[in-house]
Short mmCIF file of N, CA and C in Angstrom, two decimals:
data_model
loop_
_atom_site.label_atom_id
_atom_site.label_comp_id
_atom_site.label_asym_id
_atom_site.label_seq_id
_atom_site.Cartn_x
_atom_site.Cartn_y
_atom_site.Cartn_z
N GLY A 201 102.44 114.43 120.86
CA GLY A 201 103.01 113.15 121.11
C GLY A 201 102.27 112.05 120.35
N PHE A 202 102.67 110.84 120.59
CA PHE A 202 102.04 109.68 119.95
C PHE A 202 101.90 108.60 121.00
N ARG A 203 101.09 107.60 120.67
CA ARG A 203 100.90 106.48 121.59
C ARG A 203 101.30 105.20 120.87
N ALA A 204 102.16 104.42 121.52
CA ALA A 204 102.59 103.14 120.96
C ALA A 204 102.18 102.03 121.91
N SER A 205 101.65 100.95 121.34
CA SER A 205 101.24 99.79 122.12
C SER A 205 101.91 98.55 121.56
N GLY A 206 102.53 97.75 122.41
CA GLY A 206 103.19 96.53 121.97
C GLY A 206 104.63 96.77 121.56
N TRP A 207 105.28 95.69 121.14
CA TRP A 207 106.67 95.74 120.70
C TRP A 207 106.73 96.20 119.25
N ILE A 208 107.38 97.30 119.02
CA ILE A 208 107.53 97.86 117.67
C ILE A 208 108.99 97.70 117.25
N CYS A 209 109.19 97.17 116.06
CA CYS A 209 110.54 96.98 115.54
C CYS A 209 110.94 98.23 114.75
N LEU A 210 111.97 98.91 115.21
CA LEU A 210 112.47 100.10 114.52
C LEU A 210 113.88 99.81 114.03
N ARG A 211 114.11 100.05 112.75
CA ARG A 211 115.46 99.95 112.19
C ARG A 211 115.65 101.20 111.34
N ILE A 212 116.24 102.21 111.95
CA ILE A 212 116.34 103.52 111.31
C ILE A 212 117.81 103.91 111.21
N HIS A 213 118.27 104.12 109.98
CA HIS A 213 119.66 104.51 109.75
C HIS A 213 119.88 105.90 110.35
N PRO A 214 121.07 106.16 110.90
CA PRO A 214 121.34 107.48 111.48
C PRO A 214 121.16 108.64 110.49
N ALA A 215 121.32 108.37 109.19
CA ALA A 215 121.15 109.43 108.19
C ALA A 215 119.72 109.49 107.64
N ALA A 216 118.81 108.72 108.21
CA ALA A 216 117.40 108.74 107.79
C ALA A 216 116.62 109.72 108.67
N THR A 217 115.43 110.10 108.18
CA THR A 217 114.54 110.98 108.93
C THR A 217 113.19 110.30 109.08
N VAL A 218 112.71 110.18 110.31
CA VAL A 218 111.37 109.66 110.58
C VAL A 218 110.67 110.67 111.47
N SER A 219 109.50 111.15 111.01
CA SER A 219 108.75 112.11 111.81
C SER A 219 107.34 111.60 112.04
N LEU A 220 106.86 111.79 113.26
CA LEU A 220 105.49 111.40 113.65
C LEU A 220 104.74 112.65 114.08
N GLY A 221 103.53 112.80 113.54
CA GLY A 221 102.70 113.94 113.92
C GLY A 221 102.07 113.75 115.29
N ARG A 222 101.24 114.69 115.66
CA ARG A 222 100.55 114.65 116.95
C ARG A 222 99.47 113.57 116.95
N ASP A 223 99.28 112.97 118.11
CA ASP A 223 98.18 112.03 118.37
C ASP A 223 98.17 110.82 117.44
N CYS A 224 99.34 110.36 117.02
CA CYS A 224 99.42 109.13 116.21
C CYS A 224 99.30 107.93 117.14
N ARG A 225 98.76 106.84 116.59
CA ARG A 225 98.66 105.58 117.33
C ARG A 225 99.37 104.50 116.55
N LEU A 226 100.37 103.90 117.18
CA LEU A 226 101.13 102.82 116.58
C LEU A 226 100.87 101.57 117.39
N ASN A 227 100.20 100.60 116.79
CA ASN A 227 99.78 99.39 117.50
C ASN A 227 100.52 98.17 116.96
N SER A 228 100.99 97.34 117.87
CA SER A 228 101.71 96.14 117.48
C SER A 228 101.33 95.00 118.41
N GLY A 229 100.90 93.89 117.81
CA GLY A 229 100.60 92.70 118.60
C GLY A 229 99.11 92.42 118.73
N THR A 230 98.82 91.21 119.18
CA THR A 230 97.43 90.73 119.23
C THR A 230 96.61 91.35 120.34
N ARG A 231 97.23 91.89 121.36
CA ARG A 231 96.45 92.50 122.44
C ARG A 231 95.70 93.74 121.96
N ILE A 232 96.18 94.37 120.92
CA ILE A 232 95.58 95.59 120.42
C ILE A 232 94.72 95.32 119.19
N ASN A 233 95.21 94.50 118.27
CA ASN A 233 94.51 94.25 117.02
C ASN A 233 94.83 92.83 116.55
N LEU A 234 93.83 91.98 116.49
CA LEU A 234 94.04 90.59 116.05
C LEU A 234 94.37 90.50 114.57
N VAL A 235 93.92 91.46 113.78
CA VAL A 235 94.18 91.43 112.34
C VAL A 235 95.65 91.76 112.10
N GLY A 236 96.29 90.94 111.31
CA GLY A 236 97.70 91.13 111.03
C GLY A 236 98.58 90.73 112.19
N SER A 237 98.03 89.92 113.08
CA SER A 237 98.76 89.58 114.30
C SER A 237 99.97 88.69 114.05
N GLY A 238 100.12 88.17 112.84
CA GLY A 238 101.29 87.37 112.53
C GLY A 238 102.54 88.21 112.37
N GLN A 239 102.40 89.52 112.37
CA GLN A 239 103.57 90.38 112.26
C GLN A 239 103.45 91.53 113.25
N ARG A 240 104.57 92.03 113.65
CA ARG A 240 104.61 93.21 114.51
C ARG A 240 104.70 94.46 113.63
N LEU A 241 104.40 95.59 114.22
CA LEU A 241 104.61 96.84 113.52
C LEU A 241 106.11 97.05 113.37
N GLY A 242 106.53 97.31 112.14
CA GLY A 242 107.94 97.56 111.87
C GLY A 242 108.12 98.80 111.03
N ILE A 243 109.06 99.63 111.40
CA ILE A 243 109.38 100.83 110.63
C ILE A 243 110.87 100.77 110.31
N TYR A 244 111.19 100.72 109.02
CA TYR A 244 112.55 100.57 108.55
C TYR A 244 112.87 101.72 107.60
N ALA A 245 113.93 102.45 107.88
CA ALA A 245 114.35 103.56 107.02
C ALA A 245 115.84 103.44 106.76
N SER A 246 116.22 103.30 105.47
CA SER A 246 117.63 103.19 105.15
C SER A 246 118.26 104.57 104.99
N ARG A 247 119.54 104.56 104.70
CA ARG A 247 120.32 105.79 104.59
C ARG A 247 119.62 106.82 103.71
N ASN A 248 119.48 108.03 104.22
CA ASN A 248 118.88 109.18 103.53
C ASN A 248 117.39 109.03 103.24
N ALA A 249 116.76 108.01 103.75
CA ALA A 249 115.31 107.83 103.55
C ALA A 249 114.55 108.78 104.47
N CYS A 250 113.30 109.06 104.07
CA CYS A 250 112.44 109.93 104.87
C CYS A 250 111.07 109.27 105.01
N ILE A 251 110.62 109.13 106.25
CA ILE A 251 109.27 108.66 106.53
C ILE A 251 108.58 109.79 107.29
N ALA A 252 107.49 110.31 106.73
CA ALA A 252 106.74 111.40 107.35
C ALA A 252 105.32 110.94 107.62
N ILE A 253 104.95 110.85 108.88
CA ILE A 253 103.62 110.41 109.29
C ILE A 253 102.95 111.60 109.95
N ALA A 254 101.84 112.06 109.38
CA ALA A 254 101.18 113.29 109.84
C ALA A 254 100.34 113.04 111.09
N ASP A 255 99.60 114.05 111.50
CA ASP A 255 98.79 114.01 112.72
C ASP A 255 97.66 112.98 112.64
N ARG A 256 97.38 112.37 113.79
CA ARG A 256 96.23 111.48 113.99
C ARG A 256 96.19 110.28 113.04
N VAL A 257 97.34 109.75 112.72
CA VAL A 257 97.44 108.55 111.89
C VAL A 257 97.43 107.33 112.81
N GLY A 258 96.71 106.28 112.40
CA GLY A 258 96.70 105.03 113.14
C GLY A 258 97.25 103.90 112.28
N ILE A 259 98.19 103.14 112.81
CA ILE A 259 98.81 102.03 112.07
C ILE A 259 98.87 100.82 113.00
N SER A 260 98.38 99.67 112.51
CA SER A 260 98.39 98.44 113.31
C SER A 260 99.13 97.32 112.60
N ASN A 261 100.05 96.67 113.30
CA ASN A 261 100.67 95.42 112.83
C ASN A 261 101.08 95.47 111.37
N SER A 262 101.64 96.55 110.93
CA SER A 262 102.03 96.72 109.54
C SER A 262 103.53 96.98 109.44
N VAL A 263 104.04 96.98 108.21
CA VAL A 263 105.46 97.20 107.97
C VAL A 263 105.62 98.36 107.00
N ILE A 264 106.48 99.30 107.36
CA ILE A 264 106.82 100.43 106.50
C ILE A 264 108.31 100.34 106.21
N VAL A 265 108.66 100.24 104.93
CA VAL A 265 110.06 100.12 104.53
C VAL A 265 110.38 101.23 103.53
N ALA A 266 111.25 102.16 103.93
CA ALA A 266 111.59 103.29 103.06
C ALA A 266 113.08 103.28 102.73
N THR A 267 113.37 103.34 101.43
CA THR A 267 114.74 103.57 100.99
C THR A 267 114.87 104.98 100.42
N GLU A 268 113.73 105.61 100.13
CA GLU A 268 113.70 106.97 99.60
C GLU A 268 112.73 107.83 100.40
N SER A 269 111.40 107.63 100.19
CA SER A 269 110.43 108.49 100.86
C SER A 269 109.05 107.84 100.92
N ILE A 270 108.46 107.87 102.11
CA ILE A 270 107.06 107.47 102.29
C ILE A 270 106.41 108.53 103.15
N SER A 271 105.30 109.10 102.66
CA SER A 271 104.56 110.09 103.45
C SER A 271 103.12 109.64 103.60
N ILE A 272 102.59 109.84 104.81
CA ILE A 272 101.22 109.46 105.14
C ILE A 272 100.53 110.70 105.69
N GLY A 273 99.41 111.09 105.04
CA GLY A 273 98.69 112.29 105.44
C GLY A 273 97.89 112.11 106.71
N SER A 274 97.39 113.21 107.23
CA SER A 274 96.68 113.22 108.51
C SER A 274 95.39 112.42 108.46
N ASP A 275 95.00 111.91 109.63
CA ASP A 275 93.73 111.20 109.82
C ASP A 275 93.60 109.96 108.95
N THR A 276 94.71 109.33 108.63
CA THR A 276 94.73 108.12 107.82
C THR A 276 94.85 106.90 108.73
N LEU A 277 94.19 105.81 108.33
CA LEU A 277 94.25 104.56 109.08
C LEU A 277 94.84 103.46 108.19
N VAL A 278 95.81 102.74 108.72
CA VAL A 278 96.44 101.63 108.01
C VAL A 278 96.11 100.37 108.79
N GLY A 279 95.34 99.47 108.17
CA GLY A 279 94.87 98.26 108.84
C GLY A 279 95.97 97.25 109.11
N GLY A 280 95.63 96.23 109.87
CA GLY A 280 96.57 95.20 110.27
C GLY A 280 97.15 94.42 109.10
N GLY A 281 98.43 94.11 109.18
CA GLY A 281 99.08 93.26 108.19
C GLY A 281 99.40 93.93 106.88
N CYS A 282 99.42 95.26 106.82
CA CYS A 282 99.73 95.96 105.57
C CYS A 282 101.24 96.11 105.39
N MET A 283 101.64 96.35 104.13
CA MET A 283 103.03 96.67 103.80
C MET A 283 103.05 97.93 102.96
N LEU A 284 103.85 98.90 103.37
CA LEU A 284 104.07 100.12 102.60
C LEU A 284 105.55 100.14 102.25
N VAL A 285 105.86 100.04 100.96
CA VAL A 285 107.26 99.95 100.54
C VAL A 285 107.51 100.88 99.36
N ASP A 286 108.65 101.55 99.37
CA ASP A 286 108.98 102.47 98.27
C ASP A 286 110.06 101.92 97.35
N SER A 287 110.35 100.63 97.47
CA SER A 287 111.37 100.03 96.62
C SER A 287 111.02 98.58 96.32
N ASP A 288 111.88 97.95 95.52
CA ASP A 288 111.72 96.52 95.23
C ASP A 288 112.22 95.66 96.39
N LEU A 289 112.78 96.28 97.41
CA LEU A 289 113.30 95.64 98.62
C LEU A 289 114.62 94.91 98.40
N HIS A 290 114.94 94.62 97.17
CA HIS A 290 116.22 93.97 96.86
C HIS A 290 116.58 94.32 95.43
N ALA A 291 117.85 94.26 95.13
CA ALA A 291 118.30 94.52 93.77
C ALA A 291 117.93 93.35 92.87
N LEU A 292 117.78 93.64 91.61
CA LEU A 292 117.51 92.60 90.62
C LEU A 292 118.74 92.45 89.75
N PRO A 293 119.65 91.55 90.09
CA PRO A 293 120.94 91.49 89.41
C PRO A 293 120.87 91.14 87.94
N LEU A 294 119.80 90.52 87.49
CA LEU A 294 119.71 90.14 86.09
C LEU A 294 119.10 91.23 85.22
N VAL A 295 118.63 92.30 85.84
CA VAL A 295 118.02 93.40 85.10
C VAL A 295 119.07 94.47 84.87
N PRO A 296 119.31 94.86 83.60
CA PRO A 296 120.32 95.89 83.34
C PRO A 296 119.89 97.23 83.93
N HIS A 297 120.84 97.95 84.53
CA HIS A 297 120.57 99.27 85.09
C HIS A 297 121.02 100.33 84.11
N VAL A 298 120.26 101.40 84.03
CA VAL A 298 120.54 102.48 83.10
C VAL A 298 121.36 103.56 83.80
N GLY A 299 122.30 104.14 83.07
CA GLY A 299 123.08 105.25 83.61
C GLY A 299 123.97 104.82 84.74
N ASP A 300 124.03 105.69 85.76
CA ASP A 300 124.94 105.40 86.87
C ASP A 300 124.22 104.79 88.07
N ALA A 301 123.07 104.18 87.85
CA ALA A 301 122.36 103.53 88.96
C ALA A 301 123.19 102.39 89.52
N ASP A 302 123.21 102.29 90.82
CA ASP A 302 123.98 101.24 91.49
C ASP A 302 123.19 99.93 91.39
N PRO A 303 123.71 98.92 90.69
CA PRO A 303 122.97 97.67 90.52
C PRO A 303 122.78 96.89 91.81
N ARG A 304 123.50 97.28 92.88
CA ARG A 304 123.36 96.58 94.15
C ARG A 304 122.22 97.16 94.99
N ARG A 305 121.72 98.32 94.62
CA ARG A 305 120.64 98.94 95.40
C ARG A 305 119.30 98.69 94.72
N PRO A 306 118.27 98.46 95.51
CA PRO A 306 116.94 98.27 94.92
C PRO A 306 116.44 99.56 94.30
N ARG A 307 115.66 99.43 93.26
CA ARG A 307 115.06 100.60 92.62
C ARG A 307 113.95 101.11 93.52
N SER A 308 113.85 102.43 93.64
CA SER A 308 112.84 103.00 94.53
C SER A 308 112.18 104.21 93.89
N ARG A 309 110.97 104.49 94.35
CA ARG A 309 110.21 105.69 93.98
C ARG A 309 109.35 106.06 95.18
N PRO A 310 109.17 107.34 95.45
CA PRO A 310 108.42 107.76 96.63
C PRO A 310 106.99 107.24 96.65
N VAL A 311 106.47 107.04 97.85
CA VAL A 311 105.08 106.66 98.08
C VAL A 311 104.41 107.83 98.80
N GLN A 312 103.25 108.25 98.30
CA GLN A 312 102.49 109.34 98.92
C GLN A 312 101.09 108.85 99.22
N ILE A 313 100.70 108.95 100.47
CA ILE A 313 99.35 108.57 100.90
C ILE A 313 98.71 109.82 101.47
N GLY A 314 97.54 110.17 100.95
CA GLY A 314 96.88 111.42 101.34
C GLY A 314 96.27 111.37 102.73
N SER A 315 95.49 112.38 103.01
CA SER A 315 94.78 112.50 104.29
C SER A 315 93.43 111.80 104.21
N TYR A 316 92.91 111.37 105.35
CA TYR A 316 91.60 110.71 105.46
C TYR A 316 91.51 109.45 104.60
N VAL A 317 92.61 108.75 104.44
CA VAL A 317 92.66 107.51 103.67
C VAL A 317 92.46 106.34 104.63
N PHE A 318 91.78 105.30 104.15
CA PHE A 318 91.67 104.04 104.89
C PHE A 318 92.29 102.95 104.04
N ILE A 319 93.29 102.27 104.58
CA ILE A 319 93.93 101.16 103.88
C ILE A 319 93.57 99.88 104.62
N GLY A 320 92.78 99.01 103.97
CA GLY A 320 92.28 97.80 104.59
C GLY A 320 93.37 96.79 104.89
N ALA A 321 93.05 95.88 105.79
CA ALA A 321 94.00 94.87 106.27
C ALA A 321 94.66 94.10 105.13
N HIS A 322 95.92 93.78 105.33
CA HIS A 322 96.71 92.94 104.42
C HIS A 322 96.87 93.54 103.03
N SER A 323 96.74 94.85 102.90
CA SER A 323 96.99 95.51 101.62
C SER A 323 98.48 95.80 101.48
N ILE A 324 98.91 95.94 100.22
CA ILE A 324 100.31 96.25 99.93
C ILE A 324 100.33 97.49 99.05
N VAL A 325 101.10 98.49 99.46
CA VAL A 325 101.27 99.71 98.68
C VAL A 325 102.71 99.71 98.19
N LEU A 326 102.88 99.64 96.86
CA LEU A 326 104.20 99.47 96.26
C LEU A 326 104.82 100.80 95.84
N LYS A 327 106.10 100.74 95.50
CA LYS A 327 106.88 101.93 95.13
C LYS A 327 106.17 102.75 94.06
N GLY A 328 106.28 104.07 94.18
CA GLY A 328 105.71 104.98 93.21
C GLY A 328 104.22 105.19 93.33
N SER A 329 103.58 104.59 94.31
CA SER A 329 102.12 104.73 94.45
C SER A 329 101.77 106.07 95.06
N CYS A 330 100.63 106.59 94.64
CA CYS A 330 100.10 107.84 95.18
C CYS A 330 98.61 107.62 95.42
N ILE A 331 98.19 107.71 96.67
CA ILE A 331 96.80 107.50 97.04
C ILE A 331 96.22 108.84 97.45
N GLY A 332 95.18 109.29 96.74
CA GLY A 332 94.60 110.60 96.99
C GLY A 332 93.81 110.67 98.28
N ASP A 333 93.54 111.89 98.71
CA ASP A 333 92.78 112.15 99.94
C ASP A 333 91.44 111.43 99.93
N GLY A 334 91.07 110.88 101.07
CA GLY A 334 89.75 110.29 101.24
C GLY A 334 89.53 108.95 100.56
N ALA A 335 90.56 108.37 99.97
CA ALA A 335 90.39 107.09 99.28
C ALA A 335 90.24 105.94 100.28
N ILE A 336 89.54 104.90 99.84
CA ILE A 336 89.40 103.68 100.63
C ILE A 336 90.01 102.54 99.82
N ILE A 337 90.94 101.82 100.43
CA ILE A 337 91.60 100.69 99.80
C ILE A 337 91.06 99.43 100.48
N GLY A 338 90.39 98.57 99.72
CA GLY A 338 89.80 97.36 100.28
C GLY A 338 90.85 96.38 100.77
N ALA A 339 90.47 95.56 101.72
CA ALA A 339 91.38 94.58 102.33
C ALA A 339 92.02 93.70 101.26
N GLY A 340 93.31 93.44 101.41
CA GLY A 340 94.03 92.55 100.52
C GLY A 340 94.39 93.15 99.17
N SER A 341 94.22 94.44 99.01
CA SER A 341 94.51 95.07 97.72
C SER A 341 96.02 95.27 97.54
N VAL A 342 96.43 95.31 96.27
CA VAL A 342 97.80 95.64 95.91
C VAL A 342 97.75 96.92 95.09
N ILE A 343 98.39 97.96 95.59
CA ILE A 343 98.37 99.26 94.92
C ILE A 343 99.74 99.48 94.30
N ALA A 344 99.74 99.71 92.99
CA ALA A 344 100.99 99.92 92.26
C ALA A 344 100.80 101.07 91.27
N GLY A 345 100.42 102.23 91.77
CA GLY A 345 100.20 103.37 90.90
C GLY A 345 99.33 104.41 91.58
N MET A 346 98.53 105.09 90.77
CA MET A 346 97.71 106.20 91.26
C MET A 346 96.32 105.72 91.67
N VAL A 347 95.85 106.24 92.80
CA VAL A 347 94.47 106.06 93.24
C VAL A 347 93.91 107.46 93.44
N GLU A 348 92.84 107.78 92.73
CA GLU A 348 92.28 109.12 92.80
C GLU A 348 91.69 109.41 94.17
N SER A 349 91.61 110.70 94.49
CA SER A 349 90.98 111.12 95.74
C SER A 349 89.55 110.59 95.80
N HIS A 350 89.16 110.13 96.97
CA HIS A 350 87.81 109.65 97.27
C HIS A 350 87.42 108.38 96.53
N ALA A 351 88.36 107.74 95.84
CA ALA A 351 88.06 106.48 95.15
C ALA A 351 87.94 105.35 96.16
N VAL A 352 87.17 104.34 95.78
CA VAL A 352 87.07 103.11 96.56
C VAL A 352 87.59 102.00 95.65
N VAL A 353 88.70 101.36 96.03
CA VAL A 353 89.29 100.34 95.17
C VAL A 353 89.49 99.04 95.94
N VAL A 354 89.39 97.93 95.19
CA VAL A 354 89.65 96.60 95.75
C VAL A 354 90.49 95.82 94.76
N SER A 355 91.21 94.83 95.23
CA SER A 355 92.02 93.96 94.38
C SER A 355 91.15 92.85 93.83
N PRO A 356 91.63 92.00 92.94
CA PRO A 356 93.03 91.70 92.75
C PRO A 356 93.79 92.73 91.93
N ASP A 357 93.14 93.55 91.14
CA ASP A 357 93.87 94.50 90.31
C ASP A 357 93.56 95.95 90.67
N ALA A 358 93.10 96.19 91.89
CA ALA A 358 92.85 97.52 92.43
C ALA A 358 91.98 98.37 91.50
N GLN A 359 90.93 97.78 90.98
CA GLN A 359 89.99 98.50 90.13
C GLN A 359 89.04 99.33 90.99
N GLY A 360 88.70 100.50 90.50
CA GLY A 360 87.76 101.34 91.22
C GLY A 360 86.36 100.72 91.19
N ILE A 361 85.68 100.75 92.33
CA ILE A 361 84.31 100.25 92.36
C ILE A 361 83.33 101.35 92.72
N GLY A 362 83.83 102.53 93.00
CA GLY A 362 82.95 103.62 93.35
C GLY A 362 83.74 104.82 93.81
N SER A 363 83.01 105.80 94.31
CA SER A 363 83.63 107.03 94.77
C SER A 363 82.92 107.53 96.01
N ARG A 364 83.68 108.13 96.90
CA ARG A 364 83.11 108.75 98.08
C ARG A 364 82.72 110.20 97.79
N ARG A 365 82.97 110.67 96.58
CA ARG A 365 82.74 112.07 96.25
C ARG A 365 81.30 112.48 96.54
N ALA A 366 80.33 111.63 96.19
CA ALA A 366 78.92 111.98 96.43
C ALA A 366 78.66 112.15 97.92
N ILE A 367 79.26 111.30 98.73
CA ILE A 367 79.10 111.42 100.18
C ILE A 367 79.73 112.71 100.66
N LYS A 368 80.90 113.05 100.11
CA LYS A 368 81.58 114.28 100.51
C LYS A 368 80.75 115.49 100.14
N GLU A 369 80.16 115.47 98.95
CA GLU A 369 79.36 116.61 98.50
C GLU A 369 78.14 116.82 99.39
N GLN A 370 77.66 115.75 100.03
CA GLN A 370 76.54 115.88 100.95
C GLN A 370 76.99 116.34 102.33
N GLY A 371 78.31 116.50 102.49
CA GLY A 371 78.84 116.99 103.75
C GLY A 371 78.99 115.94 104.83
N VAL A 372 78.92 114.66 104.45
CA VAL A 372 79.01 113.58 105.44
C VAL A 372 80.46 113.16 105.67
N ALA A 373 81.27 113.11 104.63
CA ALA A 373 82.66 112.65 104.74
C ALA A 373 83.60 113.85 104.61
N PRO A 374 84.82 113.72 105.14
CA PRO A 374 85.80 114.81 105.03
C PRO A 374 86.26 115.01 103.60
#
């Protein structure tokens, strides 16, 4: 099962799939976490979208918006006020679309977040991002691409500042 605290906004299309692993914690509101308290936890999945949240994931006062696919690995923590989005959230009518893409639909690419990841408060993970196992994303970061396993990154341009690999090799971190 999972534990939910506070008012959580769910908008899930009947043709979408949302799965929660065991022992997940979904927190919404200031009584649980003051960080990101300006927003409630929201999970939005459009037609045919898939949101897969693995075991022991904790998410506070954040927004997850999937038009295609967002997956979060086990033992991951998502800090208050974060946004995880797999699309541009709206179509860009002035941008020409290639092939048979529907110009009314936002462009999307899957988001993959590994296990044992920490995403700091007010971070944004954009479409097509892949965050490797054990990575730490500093507060307020914007992720728009690949983050290697065990990397420690901070914004404004999500540059790596170190690695947890040495700690892992000593047997301290997962």
